[in-house]
Amino acid sequence: MPSDLEIAQSTPLKPISEIAARAGIAEQHLEYYGRHVAKVSLRAIEELQGQPQAKYIVITAITPTPLGEGKTTTAVGLALGLEKLGKKSMLGLRQPSMGPVFGIKGGAAGGGYSQVLPMETLNLHLTGDFHAVTAAHNLLAAMIDNHLHQGNALNLDPRNIAWRRVIDMNDRALRNIVVGLGAPEDGVPRQTGFDITAASEIMVILMLSTSLGDMRRRLGNIVVGYTYDGQAVTAEDLKAAGAMAVIMKDAIKPNLLQTTEHTPVLIHAGPFGNIATGNSSVVSDLLGARTAEYLLTEAGFGSDMGAERFFNMKCRTSGLRPDAAVLVVTVRALKAHSGRFRIVPGKPLPAELLAENPGDVRAGGDNLRKHIEIVRSFGVQPVVAINAFPTDHPSEHAAIREMAEAAGARVAVSTHVAHGGEGARGLARAVIDACDDETDFRYTYELEDSIETKFEKVARNVYGADGVSLSASARKQLKLFEKLGYGHLPIVIAKTHLSISSDPKLRGAPTGWTLPIRELRLAAGAGYIYAISGDMRTMPGLGEHPSAEKIDLDENGEVVGLF
């Protein structure tokens, strides 16, 4: 089979105006970035309000291995499969971060014959949204340090500043730095650091905003730090929010691309899947919901992570209600959950893992059953999508089917990577049937619940924990946030994505454990409070042999080595 890049570069592309027309988006709402990419004006959302609303499907997964289980390519394949059955689809995805592209994980354009095109453009700069987030974020950082240098009229405590800088690259050397060294005119010395751009609160604001005005308001609400007497200092206080909104005014427009089979895709925002939502933007879904019969969107990591935030945060903001959830499963992941195998990024899979052994698949079945239960806890019907690999065996697929059906879920094997839409026909039929079922959508918690109660409900009802344990400092932060009036906000729990629990070493569906919360942080502009459980890295590093070593231009100026 050709490489992803070879498939992408050999697929003829249609003008993006044709893709837009197919989705019912008028040309007057398009802002072209070449022939094959366009931004879509938010005015299109208002113009399309009279159109029927699409069925809404989220694509999530069981607890993934470090290699991922193929949610993006399954989402693309499902969109193509629906088209093969005569159904109009619209796909909404996050934009890839260039850090992982040049690292080990790779991009997020799908794979094989189920990709978003142009693949090189998508995985690199696209229309510059990430650069806008980086610039707006770092403008605020510069204005904080300038405020300190110019006399600190707001009485901001330099030891209690929460706003770091960002860059869209994996660079561990920037995790902790000291700024302001040198002569007095070079600023006030203090310790700070860099996060990757996808982890910026502004990226989450881009994802959750419902309009340009809403984004401007949220930018002003960003809390950058605290005064010596514990009062919050915001971007509005620093008079930075207006200029930040100017930088972001084009970034809020979703990006329109196409798949390998010329179906439409909206690419927008790329929030970090751990400390943030891990979902594409609300505005792209509001637009997509009126352009097709079926709107598909992907949520990062497993259903305990991105899908929980999709249900509890994104749906709360957009007002859209899901009709079904696709749970992506692979043989290799269930075998990993048996506890017998260790998968390491950048190294070959163990030979024993690739050998036919349905018993190892069944041994990891607790994880599958728990994720089916998680999806059901939101009142949504799950469809188990077996993302088939060439190394799989029919007996192993049969074991997955048996377990999923016993848990009451629909199941389909999908070969979309090798066969495009044809390989996803069965999955598409299962999703259509699931969307016809009755749903009783519900949230895990109410906004009126206390902050601690929200954490308890997610820990118990989603993760299966016995409860939560807050450190002394976390309790102090909790009381401060409630005192400052932020107790009504939704919550995010930043924990490992490699286990349903907070311990990455625990496989399957762990029980008898308590979720430790060592720190609370406030994302007031985005509109949530997040708990830190475990050691979270917001600035990845590069491996011994990063993908960047293989990426180059050939003699014709074409990209090579990109997957």
Coordinates of C-alpha atoms in Angstrom, one line a residue:
M1 CA 0.0 0.0 0.0
P2 CA 1.4 3.5 -0.8
S3 CA 2.3 5.8 2.0
D4 CA -0.2 8.4 3.3
L5 CA 1.8 11.2 1.6
E6 CA 1.9 9.3 -1.8
I7 CA -1.9 8.7 -1.6
A8 CA -2.5 12.3 -0.8
Q9 CA -0.3 13.7 -3.5
S10 CA -1.7 11.4 -6.2
T11 CA -5.3 12.3 -5.4
P12 CA -6.8 15.0 -7.7
L13 CA -8.3 17.8 -5.7
K14 CA -11.5 19.6 -6.6
P15 CA -11.7 23.4 -6.3
I16 CA -12.8 24.3 -2.8
S17 CA -15.7 26.3 -4.3
E18 CA -17.2 23.1 -5.5
I19 CA -16.9 21.5 -2.1
A20 CA -18.6 24.5 -0.5
A21 CA -21.4 24.5 -3.1
R22 CA -22.0 20.8 -2.3
A23 CA -22.4 21.7 1.4
G24 CA -24.8 24.6 0.5
I25 CA -22.2 27.3 1.6
A26 CA -22.5 30.3 -0.7
E27 CA -19.3 31.6 -2.4
Q28 CA -19.8 35.0 -0.8
H29 CA -18.9 33.5 2.5
L30 CA -15.6 32.0 1.3
E31 CA -12.2 33.5 1.8
Y32 CA -9.8 31.6 -0.4
Y33 CA -6.3 30.4 0.6
G34 CA -5.3 29.0 -2.8
R35 CA -7.6 26.7 -4.8
H36 CA -8.1 24.0 -2.2
V37 CA -8.6 25.7 1.2
A38 CA -11.0 28.4 2.3
K39 CA -12.1 30.1 5.4
V40 CA -15.8 30.4 6.0
S41 CA -17.4 33.6 7.3
L42 CA -19.5 33.2 10.4
R43 CA -22.3 34.9 8.6
A44 CA -22.9 31.6 6.8
I45 CA -24.2 30.2 10.1
E46 CA -27.0 32.7 10.2
E47 CA -27.8 32.3 6.5
L48 CA -28.1 28.5 6.9
Q49 CA -30.3 28.5 10.0
G50 CA -33.4 27.6 7.9
Q51 CA -31.8 24.3 6.8
P52 CA -32.7 21.0 8.6
Q53 CA -30.4 20.1 11.4
A54 CA -28.0 17.2 10.9
K55 CA -27.8 14.1 13.1
Y56 CA -24.8 14.7 15.4
I57 CA -22.2 11.9 16.0
V58 CA -19.0 12.1 18.1
I59 CA -16.1 9.7 17.4
T60 CA -14.2 8.6 20.5
A61 CA -12.3 5.6 21.5
I62 CA -11.3 3.1 24.2
T63 CA -8.2 3.9 26.2
P64 CA -5.5 4.4 23.5
T65 CA -2.0 3.1 23.3
P66 CA 0.7 5.7 22.9
L67 CA 0.3 5.2 19.1
G68 CA -3.4 6.2 19.1
E69 CA -6.2 4.0 17.7
G70 CA -7.2 5.8 14.6
K71 CA -10.1 8.1 15.6
T72 CA -9.3 10.6 12.9
T73 CA -9.0 8.2 10.1
T74 CA -12.2 6.4 11.3
A75 CA -14.0 9.7 11.4
V76 CA -12.9 10.4 7.8
G77 CA -13.8 6.8 6.7
L78 CA -17.3 7.1 8.3
A79 CA -17.9 10.3 6.4
L80 CA -17.0 8.6 3.2
G81 CA -19.1 5.5 4.1
L82 CA -22.2 7.6 4.7
E83 CA -21.7 9.1 1.2
K84 CA -21.5 5.6 -0.3
L85 CA -24.9 5.0 1.2
G86 CA -26.3 8.2 -0.3
K87 CA -26.2 10.3 2.8
K88 CA -24.7 13.8 2.9
S89 CA -22.0 14.1 5.5
M90 CA -19.9 16.9 7.1
L91 CA -16.9 16.2 9.2
G92 CA -15.5 18.5 11.9
L93 CA -11.9 18.0 13.1
R94 CA -9.2 19.7 15.1
Q95 CA -6.2 21.2 13.3
P96 CA -2.9 19.3 14.0
S97 CA -0.2 20.9 16.0
M98 CA 3.2 21.1 14.3
G99 CA 5.0 19.9 17.4
P100 CA 3.8 16.3 17.1
V101 CA 4.1 16.5 13.3
F102 CA 7.9 17.0 13.7
G103 CA 8.0 14.7 16.7
I104 CA 7.0 11.1 16.8
K105 CA 3.1 10.9 16.8
G106 CA 2.8 12.5 13.3
G107 CA -0.1 14.6 12.0
A108 CA -3.8 14.3 12.2
A109 CA -5.1 14.2 8.6
G110 CA -6.3 10.6 8.7
G111 CA -4.5 7.8 6.9
G112 CA -4.4 5.7 3.8
Y113 CA -7.5 6.3 1.6
S114 CA -9.4 8.1 4.4
Q115 CA -7.5 11.4 4.6
V116 CA -8.2 15.1 4.7
L117 CA -6.5 17.0 1.8
P118 CA -4.3 18.8 1.0
M119 CA -2.5 16.8 3.7
E120 CA 0.8 18.8 3.7
T121 CA -1.1 22.1 4.2
L122 CA -3.3 20.7 6.9
N123 CA -0.4 19.3 8.9
L124 CA 1.8 22.4 8.7
H125 CA 0.5 26.0 8.7
L126 CA -2.9 25.7 7.1
T127 CA -4.4 29.3 7.3
G128 CA -2.3 30.5 10.2
D129 CA -4.8 30.0 13.1
F130 CA -2.1 28.4 15.3
H131 CA 0.2 31.4 14.6
A132 CA -2.6 33.8 15.5
V133 CA -3.2 32.0 18.8
T134 CA 0.6 32.1 19.5
A135 CA 0.8 35.8 18.7
A136 CA -2.3 36.8 20.8
H137 CA -1.1 34.6 23.7
N138 CA 2.5 36.1 23.6
L139 CA 1.2 39.6 23.2
L140 CA -0.6 39.2 26.6
A141 CA 2.6 37.8 28.1
A142 CA 4.6 40.7 26.8
M143 CA 2.1 43.2 28.3
I144 CA 2.2 41.4 31.7
D145 CA 6.0 41.8 31.8
N146 CA 5.8 45.4 30.5
H147 CA 3.3 46.2 33.2
L148 CA 5.7 45.0 35.9
H149 CA 8.5 47.0 34.3
Q150 CA 6.4 50.2 34.1
G151 CA 5.6 50.3 37.8
N152 CA 3.0 47.6 38.3
A153 CA 0.0 49.8 38.9
L154 CA -2.3 46.8 39.3
N155 CA -0.1 45.5 42.2
L156 CA 0.3 42.2 40.4
D157 CA 2.4 39.7 42.4
P158 CA 5.3 38.5 40.1
R159 CA 5.4 35.2 42.1
N160 CA 1.7 34.5 41.4
I161 CA 1.5 34.9 37.6
A162 CA -0.3 32.1 35.8
W163 CA 0.3 33.2 32.2
R164 CA 3.3 31.6 30.4
R165 CA 4.3 31.9 26.8
V166 CA 3.6 29.4 24.0
I167 CA 5.2 28.1 20.8
D168 CA 3.8 25.5 18.3
M169 CA 6.8 23.2 18.6
N170 CA 8.1 20.4 20.9
D171 CA 10.9 22.1 22.8
R172 CA 11.7 20.8 26.3
A173 CA 14.4 23.4 26.9
L174 CA 11.7 26.0 27.1
R175 CA 9.6 24.3 29.8
N176 CA 11.2 26.5 32.6
I177 CA 13.0 29.7 31.9
V178 CA 14.0 33.0 33.5
V179 CA 13.0 36.3 31.8
G180 CA 14.1 39.9 32.5
L181 CA 17.8 39.2 33.0
G182 CA 20.4 41.8 32.1
A183 CA 20.2 45.6 32.6
P184 CA 17.2 47.2 34.4
E185 CA 15.7 48.3 31.1
D186 CA 15.5 44.6 30.1
G187 CA 12.6 43.9 32.5
V188 CA 11.8 42.4 35.9
P189 CA 13.5 39.1 36.4
R190 CA 11.1 36.2 37.2
Q191 CA 10.7 32.5 36.5
T192 CA 8.3 31.4 33.8
G193 CA 8.2 29.0 30.8
F194 CA 6.6 28.0 27.6
D195 CA 3.7 25.6 26.7
I196 CA 2.9 24.2 23.3
T197 CA 0.4 26.4 21.5
A198 CA -2.3 23.8 21.6
A199 CA -2.3 24.1 25.4
S200 CA -3.0 27.8 25.3
E201 CA -6.2 29.0 27.0
I202 CA -6.7 31.1 23.9
M203 CA -6.9 28.0 21.8
V204 CA -9.7 26.7 24.0
I205 CA -11.4 30.1 23.8
L206 CA -11.2 29.8 20.0
M207 CA -12.8 26.4 20.3
L208 CA -15.7 27.4 22.7
S209 CA -16.6 30.8 21.4
T210 CA -19.9 31.1 19.6
S211 CA -19.2 34.4 17.9
L212 CA -16.6 37.1 17.4
G213 CA -18.2 39.1 20.2
D214 CA -18.2 36.1 22.5
M215 CA -14.5 35.5 21.8
R216 CA -13.7 39.2 22.6
R217 CA -15.6 38.8 25.9
R218 CA -13.8 35.6 26.8
L219 CA -10.4 37.0 26.0
G220 CA -11.0 39.9 28.4
N221 CA -12.0 37.4 31.2
I222 CA -8.6 35.6 31.1
V223 CA -7.0 35.6 34.6
V224 CA -3.3 36.2 34.2
G225 CA -2.4 36.2 37.9
Y226 CA -3.2 37.6 41.3
T227 CA -2.4 40.7 43.3
Y228 CA -0.5 40.6 46.6
D229 CA -3.9 40.5 48.4
G230 CA -5.3 37.6 46.3
Q231 CA -7.5 39.5 43.7
A232 CA -7.6 38.2 40.1
V233 CA -6.0 40.3 37.4
T234 CA -7.5 39.9 33.9
A235 CA -6.5 40.6 30.4
E236 CA -9.1 43.3 30.4
D237 CA -7.4 44.9 33.4
L238 CA -4.2 45.0 31.4
K239 CA -6.0 46.6 28.4
A240 CA -4.7 43.7 26.2
A241 CA -7.9 42.0 25.2
G242 CA -8.9 44.3 22.4
A243 CA -5.6 43.9 20.5
M244 CA -5.7 40.1 21.1
A245 CA -9.2 40.0 19.5
V246 CA -7.8 41.9 16.5
I247 CA -5.1 39.3 16.1
M248 CA -7.8 36.5 16.4
K249 CA -10.5 38.1 14.2
D250 CA -9.8 35.9 11.2
A251 CA -8.8 32.8 13.2
I252 CA -12.3 32.4 14.4
K253 CA -13.5 31.5 10.9
P254 CA -13.6 27.7 10.3
N255 CA -11.4 26.3 7.5
L256 CA -13.0 24.2 4.7
L257 CA -11.1 21.4 3.1
Q258 CA -12.0 18.1 1.4
T259 CA -11.4 14.3 1.9
T260 CA -9.8 11.8 -0.5
E261 CA -13.3 11.3 -1.9
H262 CA -14.1 15.0 -2.1
T263 CA -16.5 15.2 0.8
P264 CA -16.4 18.5 2.9
V265 CA -14.4 18.9 6.1
L266 CA -14.3 21.8 8.6
I267 CA -11.0 22.1 10.4
H268 CA -10.9 24.4 13.3
A269 CA -9.0 24.9 16.6
G270 CA -6.7 22.3 18.2
P271 CA -7.0 22.3 22.0
F272 CA -4.7 20.1 24.0
G273 CA -6.5 16.9 24.8
N274 CA -5.5 16.8 28.5
I275 CA -5.7 20.1 30.3
A276 CA -8.4 21.4 27.8
T277 CA -11.3 20.0 25.7
G278 CA -9.6 18.1 22.9
N279 CA -12.4 19.0 20.6
S280 CA -12.8 21.0 17.4
S281 CA -14.7 24.3 17.5
V282 CA -18.3 25.1 18.4
V283 CA -18.7 27.5 15.5
S284 CA -17.6 24.8 13.0
D285 CA -20.2 22.5 14.4
L286 CA -22.9 25.2 14.4
L287 CA -22.0 25.7 10.7
G288 CA -21.7 22.0 9.9
A289 CA -25.0 21.1 11.5
R290 CA -26.9 22.9 8.7
T291 CA -24.9 21.7 5.8
A292 CA -25.5 17.9 5.8
E293 CA -27.6 15.0 7.0
Y294 CA -24.9 13.7 9.3
L295 CA -22.4 15.9 11.2
L296 CA -19.4 14.0 12.5
T297 CA -16.9 15.3 15.0
E298 CA -13.9 13.7 16.9
A299 CA -13.1 14.1 20.6
G300 CA -9.5 13.5 21.7
F301 CA -8.1 10.4 23.5
G302 CA -10.7 8.0 25.0
S303 CA -14.3 8.5 26.1
D304 CA -13.2 9.3 29.6
M305 CA -11.3 12.3 28.3
G306 CA -12.3 14.1 25.1
A307 CA -15.8 12.6 24.9
E308 CA -16.6 13.5 28.6
R309 CA -15.6 17.1 27.7
F310 CA -17.6 17.0 24.5
F311 CA -20.7 16.0 26.4
N312 CA -20.3 18.1 29.5
M313 CA -18.7 21.2 28.0
K314 CA -19.0 21.5 24.2
C315 CA -22.6 20.4 24.0
R316 CA -23.5 22.8 26.9
T317 CA -22.0 25.7 24.9
S318 CA -23.3 24.9 21.5
G319 CA -26.7 23.6 22.5
L320 CA -26.3 20.7 20.0
R321 CA -27.4 17.3 21.3
P322 CA -25.6 14.1 20.1
D323 CA -27.5 11.3 18.4
A324 CA -24.8 8.6 18.7
A325 CA -21.2 7.9 19.6
V326 CA -18.7 5.9 17.7
L327 CA -16.2 4.0 19.9
V328 CA -13.0 3.2 18.0
V329 CA -11.4 -0.1 19.0
T330 CA -8.3 -1.9 17.8
V331 CA -7.0 -5.4 18.4
R332 CA -3.6 -4.1 19.5
A333 CA -5.2 -1.8 22.2
L334 CA -7.3 -4.6 23.7
K335 CA -4.2 -6.8 23.8
A336 CA -2.3 -4.1 25.5
H337 CA -5.0 -3.9 28.1
S338 CA -4.5 -7.6 28.8
G339 CA -1.3 -6.4 30.7
R340 CA 0.9 -8.7 28.7
F341 CA 2.4 -6.2 26.2
R342 CA 4.1 -2.9 26.3
I343 CA 3.8 -0.5 23.3
V344 CA 6.6 2.1 22.9
P345 CA 6.4 4.9 20.4
G346 CA 9.1 4.7 17.8
K347 CA 9.8 1.0 18.4
P348 CA 8.3 -2.0 16.5
L349 CA 5.3 -3.7 18.0
P350 CA 6.1 -6.9 20.0
A351 CA 6.0 -10.0 17.7
E352 CA 3.8 -11.8 20.3
L353 CA 1.2 -9.0 20.1
L354 CA 0.8 -9.5 16.4
A355 CA 0.3 -13.3 16.7
E356 CA -3.3 -14.6 16.5
N357 CA -4.6 -14.8 20.1
P358 CA -8.3 -13.9 20.7
G359 CA -7.7 -14.8 24.3
D360 CA -5.5 -11.8 24.8
V361 CA -8.2 -9.6 23.1
R362 CA -10.8 -10.9 25.6
A363 CA -8.3 -10.4 28.5
G364 CA -8.4 -6.6 27.7
G365 CA -12.2 -6.6 27.3
D366 CA -12.9 -4.8 30.6
N367 CA -11.6 -1.6 29.0
L368 CA -14.0 -1.9 26.1
R369 CA -17.0 -2.7 28.4
K370 CA -16.2 0.3 30.6
H371 CA -16.0 2.7 27.7
I372 CA -19.4 1.4 26.4
E373 CA -20.7 2.1 29.9
I374 CA -19.2 5.7 29.9
V375 CA -20.9 6.5 26.6
R376 CA -24.2 5.1 27.9
S377 CA -23.9 7.2 31.1
F378 CA -24.6 10.3 28.9
G379 CA -27.8 8.7 27.4
V380 CA -26.2 8.1 24.0
Q381 CA -26.0 4.9 21.9
P382 CA -22.5 3.6 21.3
V383 CA -21.4 2.0 18.0
V384 CA -18.2 0.0 18.3
A385 CA -16.0 0.6 15.2
I386 CA -13.2 -2.1 14.9
N387 CA -10.5 -0.2 13.1
A388 CA -9.0 -3.1 11.2
F389 CA -5.2 -3.5 10.7
P390 CA -3.5 -5.9 8.2
T391 CA -2.0 -7.8 11.1
D392 CA -5.4 -8.5 12.7
H393 CA -7.0 -12.0 12.6
P394 CA -10.7 -12.7 12.0
S395 CA -10.9 -14.6 15.3
E396 CA -9.8 -11.5 17.1
H397 CA -12.4 -9.3 15.4
A398 CA -15.0 -12.0 16.4
A399 CA -13.9 -11.7 20.0
I400 CA -14.4 -7.9 20.0
R401 CA -17.8 -8.3 18.3
E402 CA -18.9 -10.9 20.9
M403 CA -17.9 -8.7 23.8
A404 CA -19.5 -5.5 22.4
E405 CA -22.7 -7.2 21.4
A406 CA -23.0 -8.8 24.9
A407 CA -22.7 -5.2 26.3
G408 CA -25.6 -4.1 24.0
A409 CA -23.6 -2.1 21.5
R410 CA -23.7 -2.2 17.7
V411 CA -20.5 -3.4 16.1
A412 CA -18.9 -3.0 12.7
V413 CA -15.5 -3.9 11.2
S414 CA -14.1 -1.0 9.1
T415 CA -11.3 -1.2 6.5
H416 CA -11.5 2.5 5.6
V417 CA -7.7 3.0 5.6
A418 CA -7.2 0.4 2.8
H419 CA -10.5 0.9 1.0
G420 CA -11.9 4.4 1.7
G421 CA -15.6 4.7 1.9
E422 CA -16.3 1.2 0.5
G423 CA -14.5 -0.2 3.6
A424 CA -16.8 1.8 6.0
R425 CA -20.2 1.0 4.5
G426 CA -21.0 -1.4 7.4
L427 CA -20.0 1.2 10.0
A428 CA -22.1 3.8 8.3
R429 CA -25.1 1.5 8.4
A430 CA -24.6 0.9 12.1
V431 CA -24.4 4.6 12.8
I432 CA -27.5 5.4 10.8
D433 CA -29.4 2.7 12.8
A434 CA -28.0 4.1 16.1
C435 CA -29.1 7.6 15.2
D436 CA -32.7 6.3 14.9
D437 CA -32.7 5.1 18.5
E438 CA -34.2 7.1 21.3
T439 CA -31.7 9.2 23.2
D440 CA -31.9 10.5 26.7
F441 CA -28.9 12.9 26.7
R442 CA -27.8 14.1 30.1
Y443 CA -24.8 15.7 31.8
T444 CA -22.6 14.2 34.5
Y445 CA -23.1 17.2 36.8
E446 CA -25.0 20.4 37.1
L447 CA -23.3 23.8 37.0
E448 CA -24.9 24.6 40.3
D449 CA -23.0 21.8 42.0
S450 CA -20.0 22.7 44.1
I451 CA -16.6 22.5 42.5
E452 CA -15.7 19.4 44.6
T453 CA -19.1 17.7 43.8
K454 CA -18.4 18.1 40.1
F455 CA -15.0 16.4 40.5
E456 CA -16.6 13.7 42.6
K457 CA -19.3 13.0 40.0
V458 CA -16.9 12.7 37.1
A459 CA -14.5 10.6 39.1
R460 CA -17.2 8.2 40.2
N461 CA -19.6 8.1 37.3
V462 CA -17.1 8.3 34.4
Y463 CA -13.8 6.9 35.7
G464 CA -15.2 4.4 38.2
A465 CA -13.2 5.8 41.1
D466 CA -14.2 5.6 44.7
G467 CA -14.0 9.3 45.0
V468 CA -11.5 12.2 45.0
S469 CA -8.7 13.3 47.4
L470 CA -7.7 17.0 47.3
S471 CA -4.4 18.1 48.5
A472 CA -4.2 21.0 51.0
S473 CA -3.1 23.4 48.3
A474 CA -5.9 22.2 46.0
R475 CA -8.5 22.9 48.7
K476 CA -7.0 26.4 49.2
Q477 CA -7.3 27.1 45.5
L478 CA -10.8 25.7 45.5
K479 CA -11.9 28.1 48.2
L480 CA -10.2 31.1 46.4
F481 CA -12.0 30.3 43.1
E482 CA -15.3 30.0 44.9
K483 CA -14.7 33.3 46.7
L484 CA -13.8 35.0 43.4
G485 CA -17.1 33.8 41.9
Y486 CA -16.0 31.0 39.7
G487 CA -17.7 28.1 41.4
H488 CA -20.4 27.8 38.7
L489 CA -17.9 26.9 36.0
P490 CA -17.7 23.4 34.4
I491 CA -14.6 21.4 35.2
V492 CA -11.8 19.4 33.4
I493 CA -9.7 16.8 35.0
A494 CA -6.2 16.6 33.6
K495 CA -5.0 13.1 34.1
T496 CA -3.2 10.4 32.0
H497 CA -4.9 9.3 28.8
L498 CA -3.2 5.9 29.0
S499 CA -5.6 4.6 31.7
I500 CA -9.2 5.3 32.8
S501 CA -7.6 5.8 36.2
S502 CA -5.0 8.4 37.2
D503 CA -2.2 5.9 37.0
P504 CA -0.9 5.2 33.5
K505 CA 0.3 1.8 34.5
L506 CA -3.2 0.5 35.4
R507 CA -4.9 -1.3 32.4
G508 CA -8.4 -2.4 31.8
A509 CA -11.1 -0.8 34.0
P510 CA -9.4 -0.2 37.4
T511 CA -11.6 -0.2 40.5
G512 CA -10.9 0.5 44.2
W513 CA -8.9 3.6 43.6
T514 CA -9.2 7.3 44.5
L515 CA -8.5 10.2 42.2
P516 CA -5.8 12.4 43.6
I517 CA -6.1 16.1 42.8
R518 CA -2.8 18.0 43.7
E519 CA -3.6 21.3 42.1
L520 CA -6.4 23.4 40.7
R521 CA -6.1 26.0 37.9
L522 CA -8.4 28.5 36.5
A523 CA -9.2 29.1 32.8
A524 CA -11.7 31.9 33.4
G525 CA -11.6 33.1 29.8
A526 CA -12.3 29.7 28.4
G527 CA -14.8 29.2 31.2
Y528 CA -13.7 26.2 33.3
I529 CA -11.6 25.1 36.3
Y530 CA -9.2 22.2 35.8
A531 CA -7.7 19.8 38.2
I532 CA -4.2 18.4 37.9
S533 CA -4.0 14.7 38.7
G534 CA -0.5 13.4 38.1
D535 CA 2.4 14.8 36.2
M536 CA 1.1 16.7 33.2
R537 CA 3.5 18.0 30.5
T538 CA 2.2 21.0 28.5
M539 CA 5.4 21.2 26.5
P540 CA 6.4 17.9 24.9
G541 CA 10.0 17.1 23.9
L542 CA 11.5 15.5 20.8
G543 CA 12.6 11.9 20.7
E544 CA 16.0 10.6 19.8
H545 CA 15.0 10.4 16.1
P546 CA 12.1 12.8 15.5
S547 CA 10.1 12.8 12.3
A548 CA 11.7 16.1 11.4
E549 CA 14.9 14.2 10.4
K550 CA 13.0 12.6 7.5
I551 CA 11.0 15.5 6.2
D552 CA 12.4 17.4 3.2
L553 CA 11.8 18.8 -0.2
D554 CA 12.6 16.9 -3.4
E555 CA 14.1 18.3 -6.6
N556 CA 10.6 19.5 -7.7
G557 CA 9.9 21.3 -4.5
E558 CA 7.5 18.6 -3.3
V559 CA 7.3 17.6 0.4
V560 CA 8.8 14.1 1.1
G561 CA 9.0 12.1 4.3
L562 CA 5.8 13.4 5.8
F563 CA 4.3 10.0 7.0

